[in-house]
Amino acid sequence: MVEDIISKLNKYEIKIRKAVDSQMHGNFRSVFKGSGLEFSDLRTYQYGDDVRTIDWITTAKGHGAYVKIFKEEKEQTVFFMLDVSASQEVGNNGRLKLDTAKEICGVLSLSAIKEAGHVGLYCFSDQKELYFKPANGLKHGYEIILSLFKMKPLSQQTNIPAAIGFALNILKRRSVVFLISDFLDEGYEHNLKALARKHDLVVIHIYDQREIKLPSLGIIPVLDKESKRTVWLNTSSPTFKKEMKEMFETNQERLEKLCKQHNANYLAIDSREDYVSKLIQLFRVRK
């Protein structure tokens, strides 16, 4: 089972790498490069320099204006945040939203561990379910993947704001952050903005077709796994179908707009579609 998963992820990772390298004639490493900068030195201000780089403390000493020189961080951190709450357990057997989300996280982890300096993982519900501090090495990468696929969440609830808060507290340097969720939660916008300001953020929105249109099955009981409540829905009602579709589209548009406003990459993936081609599309944008 574990060998099959690793083999599948490796196959997809190689496919993505080849596509990115051949289609874009570039270095796959740039996908995970981010824009991590660290202070290097000072020099005197020259005409045309960005005033935002002026070191006002040194300049105030009266020996002329000085600007900060930055260099790219040699060790880039890639951090994965995966929502494993019960709302992710929707879909066909073997192709739940959570199954797709885990595979995407696994494929990207493999790529990142080969190209970036350090890779970390945080799986969350309304609590910490699994955490790997960012580290490097292929052994670390495989430990992340094995733990990810073995993990059984303890809680069924969701708290995206708290999860983002956790990431903001532990990630001290600017990192590439992948946030993978179905985003069926509220009140996370403020924290998402903060995460996008501080880090290079990639939002991957996982959804299932049942969230857009339920099959016409008449009046049926539907269990909300997170609240544990059973709700009776008339799945054959045109009004209900229209409202359900509009609700999904409104939430998706709001999330996508939020990402664009704060320079975060946004990608929506249907849990039953070919996510490999979608990831290639994402990397094309990032390059």
CSV table of N, CA, C and O in Angstrom, one decimal, residues 21 27 67 86 97 126 154 173 180 185 216 220 232 236 285:
chain,number,residue,atom,x,y,z
A,21,ASP,N,9.8,21.8,-17.2
A,21,ASP,CA,11.1,22.0,-17.8
A,21,ASP,C,11.0,22.2,-19.4
A,21,ASP,O,11.7,23.0,-20.0
A,27,ASN,N,14.1,26.5,-15.2
A,27,ASN,CA,14.6,25.7,-14.1
A,27,ASN,C,13.4,25.4,-13.2
A,27,ASN,O,12.7,26.3,-12.7
A,67,VAL,N,21.2,53.0,1.8
A,67,VAL,CA,20.1,52.0,1.4
A,67,VAL,C,20.6,50.6,1.8
A,67,VAL,O,21.8,50.3,1.9
A,86,ALA,N,-13.6,17.0,8.7
A,86,ALA,CA,-14.6,16.0,8.1
A,86,ALA,C,-15.2,16.5,6.9
A,86,ALA,O,-15.7,15.7,6.1
A,97,LYS,N,-12.4,14.3,-1.3
A,97,LYS,CA,-11.7,15.5,-1.4
A,97,LYS,C,-10.4,15.3,-0.6
A,97,LYS,O,-9.3,15.8,-1.1
A,126,ASP,N,-9.7,21.6,13.8
A,126,ASP,CA,-9.8,22.8,14.6
A,126,ASP,C,-8.7,22.7,15.7
A,126,ASP,O,-8.7,23.4,16.7
A,154,LEU,N,-8.2,13.4,14.6
A,154,LEU,CA,-8.9,13.2,15.9
A,154,LEU,C,-10.2,14.0,16.0
A,154,LEU,O,-11.1,13.6,16.7
A,173,ARG,N,10.9,33.2,8.9
A,173,ARG,CA,11.4,33.8,7.6
A,173,ARG,C,10.3,33.7,6.6
A,173,ARG,O,9.5,32.8,6.6
A,180,ILE,N,-4.0,24.2,1.5
A,180,ILE,CA,-4.9,23.2,0.8
A,180,ILE,C,-6.1,23.0,1.6
A,180,ILE,O,-6.0,22.4,2.7
A,185,ASP,N,-15.4,27.3,5.8
A,185,ASP,CA,-15.2,27.9,7.1
A,185,ASP,C,-15.5,29.4,7.0
A,185,ASP,O,-15.6,29.9,5.9
A,216,SER,N,-30.6,14.5,-8.4
A,216,SER,CA,-32.1,14.6,-8.0
A,216,SER,C,-32.5,13.3,-7.3
A,216,SER,O,-32.8,12.3,-8.0
A,220,ILE,N,-34.1,13.9,1.0
A,220,ILE,CA,-33.2,12.9,1.7
A,220,ILE,C,-32.5,13.6,2.9
A,220,ILE,O,-32.4,14.8,3.0
A,232,TRP,N,-32.7,17.6,6.4
A,232,TRP,CA,-33.5,17.0,5.3
A,232,TRP,C,-33.5,18.0,4.1
A,232,TRP,O,-33.9,19.2,4.3
A,236,SER,N,-34.4,17.5,-5.4
A,236,SER,CA,-35.0,17.7,-6.7
A,236,SER,C,-35.6,19.1,-6.9
A,236,SER,O,-36.0,19.4,-8.0
A,285,VAL,N,2.1,29.7,-14.2
A,285,VAL,CA,1.8,31.0,-13.7
A,285,VAL,C,2.9,31.5,-12.8
A,285,VAL,O,3.4,32.6,-12.8
